[in-house]
């Protein structure tokens, strides 16, 4: 009684390797590096297929030795299986780390297994990325391997191997983008009025744009604020500041943008037709008359701030608890909602001529409330076009 060579996984190595095997002859199976056969020992056997006229008819079968040492009938193919299984869908990738889950299918074959993370491609100057240090030894049948302290938008190769030279898993990863660095160079040409900056490198992600905020304060009237919020394309390196009379000041905030969001801001203050050396920001006050604490009112002398081309625009009167310069910019650039918060919309006006406005008279309208002022509180009122 004989068995023919089985037609299993073509990668299987049989020892002895023959076309026919005798009954009860044991055969050892092995696989290429990184793989393990579902049975390491098999043998030729036979079983009764049918009985005809009292005579038994046998057919050849293959038996495999299980983990307990018992011989069992092999009813399907014997395959070469990966020793370590890593499911691609479970990868967790950020701008600074790579995390994957692993499972060892054959615990006896995983002794001494280790994971490593290496820089696959060095980034082009001016971008830099150092080599990743260290390796991690694996223990047990499953676990998590994490490469940390990585550079954004950089290629790394993660490998799991068995010393001295068996690679069980190898995969090339690219870390996610991150927000860009702060623009370091920002200057104003006093002759042309152009604000310029050095373009940011795409080390942490493609620079898809710049966010430019300009707060202008009129010369001789520092209570007047004009704010401009711009989104410029990623190739821009300059922008002309709005024209104002000599001595006007500008607070400029510039941020780079990638797909991950806006980076840290570079903030400078300039004065028109003056040196572009940084100037300390300040907030000045305008007079308020006829304050009536008992009634929660104060009279504000308001003047139009619309240019002729913007005469149809509305004026919004914003009120907030006393602010510093950064808080003032936040309130001016935002969209305060009527609430019990620290900032609110007190009135919507159409100023065509100077007028005395009574702040805190309790009047209401769509989205605004001219709420009474609280005695003893400090307030900042801002008029926005």
mmCIF file of N, CA and C in Angstrom, residues 223-323:
data_model
loop_
_atom_site.group_PDB
_atom_site.id
_atom_site.type_symbol
_atom_site.label_atom_id
_atom_site.label_comp_id
_atom_site.label_asym_id
_atom_site.label_seq_id
_atom_site.Cartn_x
_atom_site.Cartn_y
_atom_site.Cartn_z
ATOM 1 N N UNK A 223 -8.020 104.459 18.857
ATOM 2 C CA UNK A 223 -9.219 103.701 19.210
ATOM 3 C C UNK A 223 -9.893 103.106 17.995
ATOM 4 N N UNK A 224 -9.444 103.476 16.784
ATOM 5 C CA UNK A 224 -10.006 102.956 15.536
ATOM 6 C C UNK A 224 -9.244 101.703 15.126
ATOM 7 N N UNK A 225 -9.960 100.629 14.883
ATOM 8 C CA UNK A 225 -9.344 99.372 14.435
ATOM 9 C C UNK A 225 -9.934 98.962 13.102
ATOM 10 N N UNK A 226 -9.080 98.559 12.183
ATOM 11 C CA UNK A 226 -9.545 97.952 10.939
ATOM 12 C C UNK A 226 -8.876 96.590 10.824
ATOM 13 N N UNK A 227 -9.691 95.547 10.687
ATOM 14 C CA UNK A 227 -9.150 94.192 10.655
ATOM 15 C C UNK A 227 -9.405 93.552 9.310
ATOM 16 N N UNK A 228 -8.408 92.795 8.839
ATOM 17 C CA UNK A 228 -8.499 92.108 7.559
ATOM 18 C C UNK A 228 -7.998 90.684 7.763
ATOM 19 N N UNK A 229 -8.802 89.729 7.353
ATOM 20 C CA UNK A 229 -8.417 88.314 7.453
ATOM 21 C C UNK A 229 -8.332 87.758 6.042
ATOM 22 N N UNK A 230 -7.163 87.252 5.665
ATOM 23 C CA UNK A 230 -6.925 86.812 4.296
ATOM 24 C C UNK A 230 -6.435 85.373 4.272
ATOM 25 N N UNK A 231 -6.799 84.668 3.208
ATOM 26 C CA UNK A 231 -6.254 83.336 2.927
ATOM 27 C C UNK A 231 -5.505 83.450 1.599
ATOM 28 N N UNK A 232 -4.174 83.350 1.660
ATOM 29 C CA UNK A 232 -3.333 83.460 0.476
ATOM 30 C C UNK A 232 -2.889 82.075 0.030
ATOM 31 N N UNK A 233 -2.531 81.938 -1.259
ATOM 32 C CA UNK A 233 -2.124 80.618 -1.737
ATOM 33 C C UNK A 233 -0.731 80.256 -1.246
ATOM 34 N N UNK A 234 -0.370 79.009 -1.391
ATOM 35 C CA UNK A 234 0.873 78.496 -0.808
ATOM 36 C C UNK A 234 2.136 79.033 -1.434
ATOM 37 N N UNK A 235 2.027 79.641 -2.609
ATOM 38 C CA UNK A 235 3.224 80.183 -3.263
ATOM 39 C C UNK A 235 3.444 81.654 -2.942
ATOM 40 N N UNK A 236 2.518 82.284 -2.214
ATOM 41 C CA UNK A 236 2.622 83.711 -1.909
ATOM 42 C C UNK A 236 3.770 83.968 -0.935
ATOM 43 N N UNK A 237 4.499 85.059 -1.178
ATOM 44 C CA UNK A 237 5.569 85.465 -0.267
ATOM 45 C C UNK A 237 5.496 86.957 0.057
ATOM 46 N N UNK A 238 4.419 87.646 -0.405
ATOM 47 C CA UNK A 238 4.277 89.060 -0.086
ATOM 48 C C UNK A 238 2.815 89.479 -0.210
ATOM 49 N N UNK A 239 2.497 90.614 0.450
ATOM 50 C CA UNK A 239 1.147 91.171 0.386
ATOM 51 C C UNK A 239 1.234 92.652 0.721
ATOM 52 N N UNK A 240 0.528 93.460 -0.039
ATOM 53 C CA UNK A 240 0.553 94.898 0.195
ATOM 54 C C UNK A 240 -0.392 95.255 1.338
ATOM 55 N N UNK A 241 0.112 95.996 2.310
ATOM 56 C CA UNK A 241 -0.721 96.417 3.424
ATOM 57 C C UNK A 241 -1.674 97.525 2.978
ATOM 58 N N UNK A 242 -2.856 97.621 3.600
ATOM 59 C CA UNK A 242 -3.785 98.695 3.237
ATOM 60 C C UNK A 242 -3.168 100.055 3.540
ATOM 61 N N UNK A 243 -3.503 101.033 2.697
ATOM 62 C CA UNK A 243 -2.906 102.360 2.849
ATOM 63 C C UNK A 243 -3.589 103.148 3.963
ATOM 64 N N UNK A 244 -2.773 103.778 4.784
ATOM 65 C CA UNK A 244 -3.251 104.668 5.830
ATOM 66 C C UNK A 244 -2.294 105.832 5.937
ATOM 67 N N UNK A 245 -2.680 106.824 6.690
ATOM 68 C CA UNK A 245 -1.840 108.003 6.839
ATOM 69 C C UNK A 245 -0.555 107.647 7.568
ATOM 70 N N UNK A 246 0.511 108.439 7.354
ATOM 71 C CA UNK A 246 1.782 108.182 8.041
ATOM 72 C C UNK A 246 1.595 108.094 9.545
ATOM 73 N N UNK A 247 2.308 107.158 10.134
ATOM 74 C CA UNK A 247 2.217 106.971 11.581
ATOM 75 C C UNK A 247 1.200 105.940 11.996
ATOM 76 N N UNK A 248 0.371 105.450 11.050
ATOM 77 C CA UNK A 248 -0.570 104.374 11.381
ATOM 78 C C UNK A 248 0.216 103.113 11.730
ATOM 79 N N UNK A 249 -0.354 102.269 12.572
ATOM 80 C CA UNK A 249 0.339 101.043 12.970
ATOM 81 C C UNK A 249 -0.444 99.823 12.517
ATOM 82 N N UNK A 250 0.293 98.738 12.308
ATOM 83 C CA UNK A 250 -0.297 97.481 11.850
ATOM 84 C C UNK A 250 0.213 96.350 12.733
ATOM 85 N N UNK A 251 -0.689 95.547 13.245
ATOM 86 C CA UNK A 251 -0.311 94.299 13.895
ATOM 87 C C UNK A 251 -0.589 93.180 12.895
ATOM 88 N N UNK A 252 0.461 92.467 12.509
ATOM 89 C CA UNK A 252 0.369 91.448 11.459
ATOM 90 C C UNK A 252 0.587 90.073 12.071
ATOM 91 N N UNK A 253 -0.315 89.141 11.788
ATOM 92 C CA UNK A 253 -0.205 87.751 12.245
ATOM 93 C C UNK A 253 -0.188 86.850 11.019
ATOM 94 N N UNK A 254 0.849 86.013 10.884
ATOM 95 C CA UNK A 254 1.005 85.148 9.711
ATOM 96 C C UNK A 254 1.183 83.713 10.158
ATOM 97 N N UNK A 255 0.373 82.824 9.564
ATOM 98 C CA UNK A 255 0.467 81.386 9.838
ATOM 99 C C UNK A 255 0.533 80.618 8.526
ATOM 100 N N UNK A 256 1.322 79.552 8.499
ATOM 101 C CA UNK A 256 1.313 78.641 7.365
ATOM 102 C C UNK A 256 0.232 77.593 7.529
ATOM 103 N N UNK A 257 -0.240 77.047 6.405
ATOM 104 C CA UNK A 257 -1.306 76.044 6.422
ATOM 105 C C UNK A 257 -0.874 74.793 5.669
ATOM 106 N N UNK A 258 -1.110 73.625 6.255
ATOM 107 C CA UNK A 258 -1.028 72.350 5.557
ATOM 108 C C UNK A 258 -2.386 71.660 5.688
ATOM 109 N N UNK A 259 -2.491 70.467 5.144
ATOM 110 C CA UNK A 259 -3.749 69.731 5.266
ATOM 111 C C UNK A 259 -4.068 69.433 6.732
ATOM 112 N N UNK A 260 -3.054 69.455 7.606
ATOM 113 C CA UNK A 260 -3.274 69.178 9.030
ATOM 114 C C UNK A 260 -3.773 70.402 9.785
ATOM 115 N N UNK A 261 -3.696 71.590 9.164
ATOM 116 C CA UNK A 261 -4.199 72.792 9.827
ATOM 117 C C UNK A 261 -3.174 73.909 9.828
ATOM 118 N N UNK A 262 -3.445 74.933 10.633
ATOM 119 C CA UNK A 262 -2.590 76.118 10.713
ATOM 120 C C UNK A 262 -1.500 75.923 11.754
ATOM 121 N N UNK A 263 -0.295 76.427 11.443
ATOM 122 C CA UNK A 263 0.823 76.326 12.360
ATOM 123 C C UNK A 263 0.877 77.498 13.324
ATOM 124 N N UNK A 264 1.975 77.572 14.068
ATOM 125 C CA UNK A 264 2.165 78.662 15.023
ATOM 126 C C UNK A 264 2.276 79.991 14.273
ATOM 127 N N UNK A 265 1.852 81.065 14.950
ATOM 128 C CA UNK A 265 1.791 82.373 14.307
ATOM 129 C C UNK A 265 3.052 83.183 14.560
ATOM 130 N N UNK A 266 3.460 83.903 13.519
ATOM 131 C CA UNK A 266 4.501 84.912 13.643
ATOM 132 C C UNK A 266 3.796 86.269 13.737
ATOM 133 N N UNK A 267 4.063 87.039 14.796
ATOM 134 C CA UNK A 267 3.355 88.297 15.048
ATOM 135 C C UNK A 267 4.364 89.443 15.070
ATOM 136 N N UNK A 268 4.079 90.478 14.278
ATOM 137 C CA UNK A 268 4.916 91.683 14.263
ATOM 138 C C UNK A 268 4.022 92.921 14.229
ATOM 139 N N UNK A 269 4.552 94.038 14.757
ATOM 140 C CA UNK A 269 3.849 95.307 14.623
ATOM 141 C C UNK A 269 4.734 96.270 13.849
ATOM 142 N N UNK A 270 4.147 96.959 12.864
ATOM 143 C CA UNK A 270 4.868 97.918 12.040
ATOM 144 C C UNK A 270 4.157 99.265 12.088
ATOM 145 N N UNK A 271 4.895 100.316 11.739
ATOM 146 C CA UNK A 271 4.304 101.645 11.580
ATOM 147 C C UNK A 271 4.595 102.134 10.174
ATOM 148 N N UNK A 272 3.578 102.680 9.505
ATOM 149 C CA UNK A 272 3.747 103.132 8.132
ATOM 150 C C UNK A 272 4.706 104.310 8.074
ATOM 151 N N UNK A 273 5.571 104.298 7.039
ATOM 152 C CA UNK A 273 6.576 105.345 6.821
ATOM 153 C C UNK A 273 7.502 105.510 8.026
ATOM 154 N N UNK A 274 7.683 104.415 8.784
ATOM 155 C CA UNK A 274 8.596 104.437 9.915
ATOM 156 C C UNK A 274 9.470 103.200 9.841
ATOM 157 N N UNK A 275 10.343 103.044 10.805
ATOM 158 C CA UNK A 275 11.163 101.842 10.861
ATOM 159 C C UNK A 275 10.272 100.619 11.030
ATOM 160 N N UNK A 276 10.703 99.491 10.434
ATOM 161 C CA UNK A 276 9.899 98.270 10.572
ATOM 162 C C UNK A 276 10.307 97.474 11.800
ATOM 163 N N UNK A 277 11.022 98.109 12.732
ATOM 164 C CA UNK A 277 11.348 97.401 13.963
ATOM 165 C C UNK A 277 10.085 97.185 14.778
ATOM 166 N N UNK A 278 10.008 96.062 15.512
ATOM 167 C CA UNK A 278 8.782 95.744 16.250
ATOM 168 C C UNK A 278 8.441 96.840 17.257
ATOM 169 N N UNK A 279 7.153 97.132 17.370
ATOM 170 C CA UNK A 279 6.667 98.117 18.324
ATOM 171 C C UNK A 279 5.729 97.418 19.302
ATOM 172 N N UNK A 280 5.772 97.782 20.569
ATOM 173 C CA UNK A 280 4.861 97.128 21.522
ATOM 174 C C UNK A 280 3.415 97.533 21.250
ATOM 175 N N UNK A 281 2.494 96.552 21.152
ATOM 176 C CA UNK A 281 1.090 96.895 20.923
ATOM 177 C C UNK A 281 0.500 97.612 22.125
ATOM 178 N N UNK A 282 -0.473 98.494 21.865
ATOM 179 C CA UNK A 282 -1.132 99.191 22.962
ATOM 180 C C UNK A 282 -2.620 99.324 22.659
ATOM 181 N N UNK A 283 -3.358 99.689 23.649
ATOM 182 C CA UNK A 283 -4.787 99.945 23.509
ATOM 183 C C UNK A 283 -5.052 101.297 24.163
ATOM 184 N N UNK A 284 -5.674 102.193 23.415
ATOM 185 C CA UNK A 284 -5.998 103.484 24.009
ATOM 186 C C UNK A 284 -7.503 103.574 24.224
ATOM 187 N N UNK A 285 -7.919 104.566 24.994
ATOM 188 C CA UNK A 285 -9.327 104.705 25.342
ATOM 189 C C UNK A 285 -9.918 105.948 24.694
ATOM 190 N N UNK A 286 -11.184 105.919 24.426
ATOM 191 C CA UNK A 286 -11.917 107.094 23.980
ATOM 192 C C UNK A 286 -12.869 107.521 25.097
ATOM 193 N N UNK A 287 -13.231 108.765 25.059
ATOM 194 C CA UNK A 287 -14.062 109.295 26.143
ATOM 195 C C UNK A 287 -15.470 108.713 26.091
ATOM 196 N N UNK A 288 -16.021 108.461 27.244
ATOM 197 C CA UNK A 288 -17.412 108.041 27.388
ATOM 198 C C UNK A 288 -18.043 109.018 28.360
ATOM 199 N N UNK A 289 -19.173 109.586 27.997
ATOM 200 C CA UNK A 289 -19.784 110.596 28.865
ATOM 201 C C UNK A 289 -21.160 110.148 29.339
ATOM 202 N N UNK A 290 -21.682 110.858 30.301
ATOM 203 C CA UNK A 290 -23.026 110.593 30.832
ATOM 204 C C UNK A 290 -23.184 109.133 31.256
ATOM 205 N N UNK A 291 -22.264 108.667 32.100
ATOM 206 C CA UNK A 291 -22.383 107.309 32.622
ATOM 207 C C UNK A 291 -23.360 107.309 33.788
ATOM 208 N N UNK A 292 -24.341 106.414 33.748
ATOM 209 C CA UNK A 292 -25.353 106.321 34.804
ATOM 210 C C UNK A 292 -25.316 104.914 35.395
ATOM 211 N N UNK A 293 -24.449 104.657 36.385
ATOM 212 C CA UNK A 293 -24.335 103.299 36.934
ATOM 213 C C UNK A 293 -25.656 102.740 37.444
ATOM 214 N N UNK A 294 -26.505 103.597 38.041
ATOM 215 C CA UNK A 294 -27.751 103.089 38.605
ATOM 216 C C UNK A 294 -28.680 102.565 37.526
ATOM 217 N N UNK A 295 -28.587 103.109 36.309
ATOM 218 C CA UNK A 295 -29.442 102.646 35.206
ATOM 219 C C UNK A 295 -28.703 101.685 34.277
ATOM 220 N N UNK A 296 -27.379 101.490 34.513
ATOM 221 C CA UNK A 296 -26.617 100.578 33.668
ATOM 222 C C UNK A 296 -26.416 101.100 32.273
ATOM 223 N N UNK A 297 -26.308 102.421 32.098
ATOM 224 C CA UNK A 297 -26.151 102.996 30.765
ATOM 225 C C UNK A 297 -24.913 103.880 30.703
ATOM 226 N N UNK A 298 -24.479 104.108 29.469
ATOM 227 C CA UNK A 298 -23.394 105.046 29.192
ATOM 228 C C UNK A 298 -23.610 105.573 27.788
ATOM 229 N N UNK A 299 -23.256 106.833 27.538
ATOM 230 C CA UNK A 299 -23.455 107.439 26.226
ATOM 231 C C UNK A 299 -22.138 107.400 25.458
ATOM 232 N N UNK A 300 -22.164 106.775 24.266
ATOM 233 C CA UNK A 300 -20.975 106.659 23.423
ATOM 234 C C UNK A 300 -21.101 107.619 22.253
ATOM 235 N N UNK A 301 -20.117 108.503 22.040
ATOM 236 C CA UNK A 301 -20.117 109.337 20.829
ATOM 237 C C UNK A 301 -19.559 108.524 19.658
ATOM 238 N N UNK A 302 -20.421 108.134 18.717
ATOM 239 C CA UNK A 302 -20.017 107.276 17.595
ATOM 240 C C UNK A 302 -19.931 108.074 16.306
ATOM 241 N N UNK A 303 -18.935 107.718 15.481
ATOM 242 C CA UNK A 303 -18.785 108.323 14.161
ATOM 243 C C UNK A 303 -18.728 107.216 13.120
ATOM 244 N N UNK A 304 -19.183 107.489 11.894
ATOM 245 C CA UNK A 304 -19.136 106.470 10.841
ATOM 246 C C UNK A 304 -17.699 106.035 10.580
ATOM 247 N N UNK A 305 -17.495 104.736 10.274
ATOM 248 C CA UNK A 305 -16.165 104.237 9.917
ATOM 249 C C UNK A 305 -16.163 103.670 8.516
ATOM 250 N N UNK A 306 -17.278 103.854 7.775
ATOM 251 C CA UNK A 306 -17.357 103.303 6.417
ATOM 252 C C UNK A 306 -16.708 104.250 5.435
ATOM 253 N N UNK A 307 -15.942 103.699 4.497
ATOM 254 C CA UNK A 307 -15.482 104.470 3.361
ATOM 255 C C UNK A 307 -16.659 104.671 2.411
ATOM 256 N N UNK A 308 -16.588 105.616 1.482
ATOM 257 C CA UNK A 308 -17.721 105.843 0.572
ATOM 258 C C UNK A 308 -18.181 104.577 -0.144
ATOM 259 N N UNK A 309 -17.234 103.709 -0.532
ATOM 260 C CA UNK A 309 -17.612 102.497 -1.267
ATOM 261 C C UNK A 309 -18.296 101.474 -0.375
ATOM 262 N N UNK A 310 -18.215 101.681 0.947
ATOM 263 C CA UNK A 310 -18.788 100.711 1.887
ATOM 264 C C UNK A 310 -19.935 101.312 2.678
ATOM 265 N N UNK A 311 -20.504 102.415 2.161
ATOM 266 C CA UNK A 311 -21.513 103.142 2.923
ATOM 267 C C UNK A 311 -22.743 102.293 3.223
ATOM 268 N N UNK A 312 -23.000 101.282 2.373
ATOM 269 C CA UNK A 312 -24.197 100.467 2.587
ATOM 270 C C UNK A 312 -23.979 99.403 3.651
ATOM 271 N N UNK A 313 -22.728 99.244 4.134
ATOM 272 C CA UNK A 313 -22.451 98.215 5.122
ATOM 273 C C UNK A 313 -23.019 98.569 6.478
ATOM 274 N N UNK A 314 -23.218 97.554 7.327
ATOM 275 C CA UNK A 314 -23.745 97.805 8.667
ATOM 276 C C UNK A 314 -22.596 97.908 9.663
ATOM 277 N N UNK A 315 -22.865 98.580 10.745
ATOM 278 C CA UNK A 315 -21.912 98.703 11.834
ATOM 279 C C UNK A 315 -22.402 97.852 12.995
ATOM 280 N N UNK A 316 -21.507 97.050 13.551
ATOM 281 C CA UNK A 316 -21.854 96.218 14.700
ATOM 282 C C UNK A 316 -21.146 96.776 15.936
ATOM 283 N N UNK A 317 -21.903 96.958 17.006
ATOM 284 C CA UNK A 317 -21.329 97.423 18.265
ATOM 285 C C UNK A 317 -21.169 96.217 19.184
ATOM 286 N N UNK A 318 -19.912 95.877 19.479
ATOM 287 C CA UNK A 318 -19.602 94.722 20.321
ATOM 288 C C UNK A 318 -19.203 95.211 21.697
ATOM 289 N N UNK A 319 -19.618 94.482 22.721
ATOM 290 C CA UNK A 319 -19.283 94.839 24.099
ATOM 291 C C UNK A 319 -18.692 93.613 24.777
ATOM 292 N N UNK A 320 -17.615 93.829 25.527
ATOM 293 C CA UNK A 320 -16.961 92.718 26.222
ATOM 294 C C UNK A 320 -16.380 93.226 27.518
ATOM 295 N N UNK A 321 -16.100 92.293 28.430
ATOM 296 C CA UNK A 321 -15.341 92.658 29.623
ATOM 297 C C UNK A 321 -13.982 93.169 29.152
ATOM 298 N N UNK A 322 -13.324 94.021 29.933
ATOM 299 C CA UNK A 322 -12.088 94.684 29.520
ATOM 300 C C UNK A 322 -11.120 93.685 28.897
ATOM 301 N N UNK A 323 -10.526 94.067 27.745
ATOM 302 C CA UNK A 323 -9.705 93.150 26.958
ATOM 303 C C UNK A 323 -8.277 93.643 26.836
#
